[in-house]
Amino acid sequence: MRLTKSTDIALRIAMRLAVLDEGSNPTTREVAEAVGVPYTHAAKVVSRLQHLGVVEARRGHGGGLSLTSAGRTGSLGPLLRELEGVGDVVGCEDDPPCPLRAACRLRGALRTAQEAFFATLDPLSIGDLVAAPTGPVLLGLTTRPGPGTGPDRDTRPSA
């Protein structure tokens, strides 16, 4: 099983926010640059994480992103179920539909395997993921200079 790009980005963003000092509140652009993802993708993911109560995003002076306490301590299993959706792993109902779908045992076996995958993440939280050695690596990530960064950049958060 492979996670969608959106879920991968969501986990990277949440992990980055989990290791930052309280009150640092980076912008979406800064976090996107630090974890190596395009800003447009990060902005969509941050919106979704905000909707799920994982990230708080504030605009204006003193704004930016922060991980909520629920985002830090909540179970990864339900978060990934929500981000990934719990659809079929294979395209039984695609167009054209699989001719075996009425009598296939693979679909059920894959659904069971998918749930086992999520269940292994149930006892873990974002906080668990950023323990050493991951946390120090996340802290070492810096935003890369580029257009709109550096000392002359607009300092308004893009959260």
PDB file of C-alpha atoms in Angstrom:
ATOM      1  CA  MET A   1       0.000   0.000   0.000  1.00  0.00           C
ATOM      2  CA  ARG A   2       1.222   3.477  -0.820  1.00  0.00           C
ATOM      3  CA  LEU A   3      -0.024   6.707   0.731  1.00  0.00           C
ATOM      4  CA  THR A   4      -1.236   9.486  -1.515  1.00  0.00           C
ATOM      5  CA  LYS A   5       1.049  12.444  -2.082  1.00  0.00           C
ATOM      6  CA  SER A   6      -1.391  14.610  -0.134  1.00  0.00           C
ATOM      7  CA  THR A   7      -1.163  12.360   2.940  1.00  0.00           C
ATOM      8  CA  ASP A   8       2.626  12.282   2.685  1.00  0.00           C
ATOM      9  CA  ILE A   9       2.716  16.090   2.609  1.00  0.00           C
ATOM     10  CA  ALA A  10       0.269  16.288   5.538  1.00  0.00           C
ATOM     11  CA  LEU A  11       2.482  14.069   7.676  1.00  0.00           C
ATOM     12  CA  ARG A  12       5.626  16.024   6.772  1.00  0.00           C
ATOM     13  CA  ILE A  13       3.967  19.330   7.636  1.00  0.00           C
ATOM     14  CA  ALA A  14       2.576  18.045  10.940  1.00  0.00           C
ATOM     15  CA  MET A  15       5.940  16.552  11.895  1.00  0.00           C
ATOM     16  CA  ARG A  16       7.763  19.792  11.068  1.00  0.00           C
ATOM     17  CA  LEU A  17       5.325  21.814  13.170  1.00  0.00           C
ATOM     18  CA  ALA A  18       5.632  19.309  16.037  1.00  0.00           C
ATOM     19  CA  VAL A  19       9.333  20.032  16.567  1.00  0.00           C
ATOM     20  CA  LEU A  20       9.205  23.816  16.389  1.00  0.00           C
ATOM     21  CA  ASP A  21       9.232  25.927  19.531  1.00  0.00           C
ATOM     22  CA  GLU A  22       5.841  27.107  20.692  1.00  0.00           C
ATOM     23  CA  GLY A  23       5.221  30.550  19.290  1.00  0.00           C
ATOM     24  CA  SER A  24       7.460  30.205  16.229  1.00  0.00           C
ATOM     25  CA  ASN A  25       4.377  29.920  13.962  1.00  0.00           C
ATOM     26  CA  PRO A  26       5.932  29.634  10.480  1.00  0.00           C
ATOM     27  CA  THR A  27       3.968  30.476   7.367  1.00  0.00           C
ATOM     28  CA  THR A  28       2.667  27.830   5.025  1.00  0.00           C
ATOM     29  CA  ARG A  29       5.308  28.889   2.507  1.00  0.00           C
ATOM     30  CA  GLU A  30       8.117  28.473   5.057  1.00  0.00           C
ATOM     31  CA  VAL A  31       6.952  25.014   6.077  1.00  0.00           C
ATOM     32  CA  ALA A  32       6.505  23.978   2.432  1.00  0.00           C
ATOM     33  CA  GLU A  33      10.048  25.063   1.626  1.00  0.00           C
ATOM     34  CA  ALA A  34      11.483  23.324   4.690  1.00  0.00           C
ATOM     35  CA  VAL A  35       9.857  19.965   3.900  1.00  0.00           C
ATOM     36  CA  GLY A  36      10.494  20.235   0.172  1.00  0.00           C
ATOM     37  CA  VAL A  37       6.989  20.454  -1.259  1.00  0.00           C
ATOM     38  CA  PRO A  38       5.373  22.964  -3.608  1.00  0.00           C
ATOM     39  CA  TYR A  39       3.571  25.800  -1.835  1.00  0.00           C
ATOM     40  CA  THR A  40       0.314  25.198  -3.728  1.00  0.00           C
ATOM     41  CA  HIS A  41       0.170  21.580  -2.534  1.00  0.00           C
ATOM     42  CA  ALA A  42       1.082  22.585   1.007  1.00  0.00           C
ATOM     43  CA  ALA A  43      -1.639  25.243   1.109  1.00  0.00           C
ATOM     44  CA  LYS A  44      -4.317  22.702   0.155  1.00  0.00           C
ATOM     45  CA  VAL A  45      -3.023  20.215   2.706  1.00  0.00           C
ATOM     46  CA  VAL A  46      -2.845  22.839   5.472  1.00  0.00           C
ATOM     47  CA  SER A  47      -6.466  23.731   4.763  1.00  0.00           C
ATOM     48  CA  ARG A  48      -7.441  20.069   5.120  1.00  0.00           C
ATOM     49  CA  LEU A  49      -5.396  19.672   8.325  1.00  0.00           C
ATOM     50  CA  GLN A  50      -7.022  22.783   9.706  1.00  0.00           C
ATOM     51  CA  HIS A  51     -10.470  21.373   8.902  1.00  0.00           C
ATOM     52  CA  LEU A  52      -9.515  18.149  10.725  1.00  0.00           C
ATOM     53  CA  GLY A  53      -8.365  20.091  13.804  1.00  0.00           C
ATOM     54  CA  VAL A  54      -4.707  19.087  13.438  1.00  0.00           C
ATOM     55  CA  VAL A  55      -3.294  22.495  12.513  1.00  0.00           C
ATOM     56  CA  GLU A  56      -4.246  25.998  13.534  1.00  0.00           C
ATOM     57  CA  ALA A  57      -3.646  28.674  10.907  1.00  0.00           C
ATOM     58  CA  ARG A  58      -3.846  32.346  11.799  1.00  0.00           C
ATOM     59  CA  ARG A  59      -3.537  35.274   9.409  1.00  0.00           C
ATOM     60  CA  GLY A  60      -2.096  38.683  10.035  1.00  0.00           C
ATOM     61  CA  HIS A  61       0.549  40.005  12.384  1.00  0.00           C
ATOM     62  CA  GLY A  62       1.672  37.241  14.737  1.00  0.00           C
ATOM     63  CA  GLY A  63      -0.103  34.634  12.640  1.00  0.00           C
ATOM     64  CA  GLY A  64       1.181  31.482  11.023  1.00  0.00           C
ATOM     65  CA  LEU A  65       0.821  27.766  11.575  1.00  0.00           C
ATOM     66  CA  SER A  66       0.899  25.712  14.724  1.00  0.00           C
ATOM     67  CA  LEU A  67       0.101  22.120  15.565  1.00  0.00           C
ATOM     68  CA  THR A  68      -2.895  21.742  17.861  1.00  0.00           C
ATOM     69  CA  SER A  69      -2.658  19.560  20.953  1.00  0.00           C
ATOM     70  CA  ALA A  70      -5.043  17.128  19.234  1.00  0.00           C
ATOM     71  CA  GLY A  71      -2.705  17.129  16.232  1.00  0.00           C
ATOM     72  CA  ARG A  72       0.287  16.371  18.432  1.00  0.00           C
ATOM     73  CA  THR A  73      -1.279  13.605  20.539  1.00  0.00           C
ATOM     74  CA  GLY A  74      -4.104  12.234  18.393  1.00  0.00           C
ATOM     75  CA  SER A  75      -3.896   8.747  16.922  1.00  0.00           C
ATOM     76  CA  LEU A  76      -2.336   8.454  13.464  1.00  0.00           C
ATOM     77  CA  GLY A  77      -4.637   5.611  12.408  1.00  0.00           C
ATOM     78  CA  PRO A  78      -7.856   7.664  12.307  1.00  0.00           C
ATOM     79  CA  LEU A  79      -5.996  10.633  10.818  1.00  0.00           C
ATOM     80  CA  LEU A  80      -4.676   8.527   7.954  1.00  0.00           C
ATOM     81  CA  ARG A  81      -8.057   6.869   7.441  1.00  0.00           C
ATOM     82  CA  GLU A  82      -9.541  10.348   7.099  1.00  0.00           C
ATOM     83  CA  LEU A  83      -6.801  11.646   4.799  1.00  0.00           C
ATOM     84  CA  GLU A  84      -6.680   8.547   2.616  1.00  0.00           C
ATOM     85  CA  GLY A  85     -10.342   7.660   2.608  1.00  0.00           C
ATOM     86  CA  VAL A  86     -11.268   4.046   3.075  1.00  0.00           C
ATOM     87  CA  GLY A  87     -11.968   2.992  -0.477  1.00  0.00           C
ATOM     88  CA  ASP A  88     -11.018  -0.168  -2.290  1.00  0.00           C
ATOM     89  CA  VAL A  89      -7.322  -0.778  -2.896  1.00  0.00           C
ATOM     90  CA  VAL A  90      -8.098  -2.212  -6.322  1.00  0.00           C
ATOM     91  CA  GLY A  91     -10.402  -0.880  -9.025  1.00  0.00           C
ATOM     92  CA  CYS A  92     -13.164  -3.466  -8.908  1.00  0.00           C
ATOM     93  CA  GLU A  93     -15.780  -0.933  -9.986  1.00  0.00           C
ATOM     94  CA  ASP A  94     -13.655   0.966 -12.487  1.00  0.00           C
ATOM     95  CA  ASP A  95     -14.813   1.431 -16.045  1.00  0.00           C
ATOM     96  CA  PRO A  96     -14.948  -1.232 -17.261  1.00  0.00           C
ATOM     97  CA  PRO A  97     -15.653  -3.079 -13.997  1.00  0.00           C
ATOM     98  CA  CYS A  98     -13.684  -6.199 -13.182  1.00  0.00           C
ATOM     99  CA  PRO A  99     -15.512  -9.314 -14.439  1.00  0.00           C
ATOM    100  CA  LEU A 100     -14.503 -11.180 -11.247  1.00  0.00           C
ATOM    101  CA  ARG A 101     -16.075  -8.702  -8.812  1.00  0.00           C
ATOM    102  CA  ALA A 102     -19.164 -10.822  -8.053  1.00  0.00           C
ATOM    103  CA  ALA A 103     -17.095 -13.816  -6.901  1.00  0.00           C
ATOM    104  CA  CYS A 104     -13.713 -12.331  -6.042  1.00  0.00           C
ATOM    105  CA  ARG A 105     -12.039 -13.016  -2.724  1.00  0.00           C
ATOM    106  CA  LEU A 106      -9.161 -10.606  -3.385  1.00  0.00           C
ATOM    107  CA  ARG A 107     -11.230  -7.473  -2.696  1.00  0.00           C
ATOM    108  CA  GLY A 108     -12.104  -8.597   0.852  1.00  0.00           C
ATOM    109  CA  ALA A 109      -8.563  -9.753   1.573  1.00  0.00           C
ATOM    110  CA  LEU A 110      -7.155  -6.413   0.450  1.00  0.00           C
ATOM    111  CA  ARG A 111      -9.712  -4.517   2.534  1.00  0.00           C
ATOM    112  CA  THR A 112      -8.619  -6.557   5.578  1.00  0.00           C
ATOM    113  CA  ALA A 113      -4.963  -5.839   4.812  1.00  0.00           C
ATOM    114  CA  GLN A 114      -5.710  -2.131   4.431  1.00  0.00           C
ATOM    115  CA  GLU A 115      -7.405  -2.030   7.827  1.00  0.00           C
ATOM    116  CA  ALA A 116      -4.467  -3.915   9.380  1.00  0.00           C
ATOM    117  CA  PHE A 117      -2.164  -1.261   7.929  1.00  0.00           C
ATOM    118  CA  PHE A 118      -4.178   1.542   9.532  1.00  0.00           C
ATOM    119  CA  ALA A 119      -4.539  -0.393  12.795  1.00  0.00           C
ATOM    120  CA  THR A 120      -0.757  -0.571  13.211  1.00  0.00           C
ATOM    121  CA  LEU A 121      -0.779   3.245  13.235  1.00  0.00           C
ATOM    122  CA  ASP A 122      -3.560   3.540  15.842  1.00  0.00           C
ATOM    123  CA  PRO A 123      -1.198   3.561  18.859  1.00  0.00           C
ATOM    124  CA  LEU A 124       1.107   6.194  17.305  1.00  0.00           C
ATOM    125  CA  SER A 125       0.836   9.989  17.273  1.00  0.00           C
ATOM    126  CA  ILE A 126       2.681  12.778  15.484  1.00  0.00           C
ATOM    127  CA  GLY A 127       4.515  13.319  18.765  1.00  0.00           C
ATOM    128  CA  ASP A 128       5.773   9.729  18.606  1.00  0.00           C
ATOM    129  CA  LEU A 129       7.019  10.209  15.046  1.00  0.00           C
ATOM    130  CA  VAL A 130       9.239  13.144  15.942  1.00  0.00           C
ATOM    131  CA  ALA A 131      11.201  11.388  18.685  1.00  0.00           C
ATOM    132  CA  ALA A 132      14.942  10.987  18.055  1.00  0.00           C
ATOM    133  CA  PRO A 133      16.451  10.520  15.550  1.00  0.00           C
ATOM    134  CA  THR A 134      13.702  12.164  13.459  1.00  0.00           C
ATOM    135  CA  GLY A 135      13.155  15.283  15.571  1.00  0.00           C
ATOM    136  CA  PRO A 136      16.726  16.593  15.306  1.00  0.00           C
ATOM    137  CA  VAL A 137      16.655  16.088  11.528  1.00  0.00           C
ATOM    138  CA  LEU A 138      13.379  18.008  11.303  1.00  0.00           C
ATOM    139  CA  LEU A 139      14.869  20.819  13.369  1.00  0.00           C
ATOM    140  CA  GLY A 140      17.829  20.965  10.979  1.00  0.00           C
ATOM    141  CA  LEU A 141      15.603  21.622   7.982  1.00  0.00           C
ATOM    142  CA  THR A 142      15.825  25.190   6.826  1.00  0.00           C
ATOM    143  CA  THR A 143      13.893  27.090   4.249  1.00  0.00           C
ATOM    144  CA  ARG A 144      15.758  27.397   1.012  1.00  0.00           C
ATOM    145  CA  PRO A 145      16.270  30.912  -0.338  1.00  0.00           C
ATOM    146  CA  GLY A 146      14.183  31.564  -3.382  1.00  0.00           C
ATOM    147  CA  PRO A 147      11.698  34.044  -4.808  1.00  0.00           C
ATOM    148  CA  GLY A 148       9.857  35.765  -1.990  1.00  0.00           C
ATOM    149  CA  THR A 149      12.293  34.687   0.731  1.00  0.00           C
ATOM    150  CA  GLY A 150      15.165  36.367   2.433  1.00  0.00           C
ATOM    151  CA  PRO A 151      15.459  39.674   4.262  1.00  0.00           C
ATOM    152  CA  ASP A 152      13.360  41.659   1.757  1.00  0.00           C
ATOM    153  CA  ARG A 153      10.429  39.254   1.706  1.00  0.00           C
ATOM    154  CA  ASP A 154       6.923  40.151   2.743  1.00  0.00           C
ATOM    155  CA  THR A 155       6.678  39.071   6.382  1.00  0.00           C
ATOM    156  CA  ARG A 156       2.921  38.586   6.422  1.00  0.00           C
ATOM    157  CA  PRO A 157       2.034  34.936   7.086  1.00  0.00           C
ATOM    158  CA  SER A 158       0.640  33.074   4.127  1.00  0.00           C
ATOM    159  CA  ALA A 159      -1.269  30.663   6.356  1.00  0.00           C
TER     160      ALA A 159
END
